[in-house]
Tab-separated table of C-alpha atoms in Angstrom:
chain	number	residue	atom	x	y	z
A	1	UNK	CA	280.342	80.762	81.148
A	2	UNK	CA	280.505	81.618	77.494
A	3	UNK	CA	282.559	84.617	76.453
A	4	UNK	CA	280.486	87.705	75.860
A	5	UNK	CA	281.453	87.730	72.177
A	6	UNK	CA	279.920	84.279	71.593
A	7	UNK	CA	276.551	85.081	73.141
A	8	UNK	CA	275.460	87.657	70.497
A	9	UNK	CA	276.698	85.355	67.729
A	10	UNK	CA	274.586	82.506	69.092
A	11	UNK	CA	271.525	84.746	69.411
A	12	UNK	CA	271.905	86.101	65.880
A	13	UNK	CA	272.351	82.611	64.441
A	14	UNK	CA	269.233	81.404	66.280
A	15	UNK	CA	267.210	84.329	64.939
A	16	UNK	CA	268.403	83.675	61.385
A	17	UNK	CA	267.681	79.951	61.719
A	18	UNK	CA	264.155	80.624	62.941
A	19	UNK	CA	263.560	83.164	60.157
A	20	UNK	CA	264.738	80.638	57.564
A	21	UNK	CA	262.546	77.945	59.132
A	22	UNK	CA	259.507	80.258	59.002
A	23	UNK	CA	260.055	81.015	55.331
A	24	UNK	CA	260.290	77.367	54.314
A	25	UNK	CA	257.452	75.732	56.226
A	26	UNK	CA	253.795	76.543	56.681
A	27	UNK	CA	253.246	75.123	60.174
A	28	UNK	CA	256.164	76.917	61.723
A	29	UNK	CA	253.995	79.393	63.633
A	30	UNK	CA	253.489	76.773	66.359
A	31	UNK	CA	257.236	76.380	66.653
A	32	UNK	CA	257.757	80.126	66.875
A	33	UNK	CA	255.122	80.481	69.617
A	34	UNK	CA	256.593	77.566	71.572
A	35	UNK	CA	260.145	78.861	71.166
A	36	UNK	CA	259.159	82.385	72.221
A	37	UNK	CA	257.362	81.118	75.321
A	38	UNK	CA	260.305	78.901	76.247
A	39	UNK	CA	262.779	81.723	75.814
A	40	UNK	CA	260.591	84.074	77.854
A	41	UNK	CA	260.393	81.479	80.621
A	42	UNK	CA	264.159	81.103	80.715
A	43	UNK	CA	264.659	84.857	80.910
A	44	UNK	CA	262.068	85.261	83.668
A	45	UNK	CA	263.637	82.384	85.589
A	46	UNK	CA	266.855	84.392	85.823
A	47	UNK	CA	264.996	87.319	87.388
A	48	UNK	CA	262.506	85.473	89.589
A	49	UNK	CA	263.785	81.949	90.209
A	50	UNK	CA	266.537	80.294	92.202
A	51	UNK	CA	269.286	82.073	90.284
A	52	UNK	CA	268.021	85.436	91.493
A	53	UNK	CA	267.899	84.216	95.099
A	54	UNK	CA	271.410	82.833	94.825
A	55	UNK	CA	272.717	86.111	93.411
A	56	UNK	CA	270.998	88.112	96.165
A	57	UNK	CA	272.426	85.792	98.814
A	58	UNK	CA	275.933	86.120	97.401
A	59	UNK	CA	275.670	89.918	97.242
A	60	UNK	CA	274.442	90.042	100.830
A	61	UNK	CA	277.296	87.786	101.902
A	62	UNK	CA	279.837	89.964	100.086
A	63	UNK	CA	278.379	93.062	101.780
A	64	UNK	CA	278.754	91.299	105.163
A	65	UNK	CA	274.994	91.266	105.729
A	66	UNK	CA	275.023	87.702	106.981
A	67	UNK	CA	271.505	87.562	108.410
A	68	UNK	CA	269.988	88.618	105.084
A	69	UNK	CA	272.223	86.148	103.264
A	70	UNK	CA	271.083	83.343	105.572
A	71	UNK	CA	267.450	84.284	104.921
A	72	UNK	CA	267.989	84.140	101.156
A	73	UNK	CA	269.694	80.743	101.373
A	74	UNK	CA	266.939	79.388	103.637
A	75	UNK	CA	264.317	80.611	101.170
A	76	UNK	CA	266.277	78.985	98.356
A	77	UNK	CA	266.393	75.655	100.198
A	78	UNK	CA	262.739	75.868	101.219
A	79	UNK	CA	261.252	76.851	97.852
A	80	UNK	CA	263.675	75.048	95.526
A	81	UNK	CA	264.869	71.906	97.371
A	82	UNK	CA	265.958	70.083	94.196
A	83	UNK	CA	267.925	73.005	92.775
A	84	UNK	CA	271.606	72.358	92.134
A	85	UNK	CA	272.647	75.852	93.110
């Protein structure tokens, strides 16, 4: 995992790069829409996808709620069989 100091620097540099790209080209609105949708999808995947199920399963396991943890892992295997989590 990246250090927490690097993450804001990466985000700020991406924003500045996109802003510079928008200023220089005329057809950059398609890129901005595509990039925004991709970024939104990645953020939603953390809240709704296999990462969220894995985090819930780990929290349940840490809280010694093993039946709930098993249910989360079974759901993860059933709905996301090709996931590498």
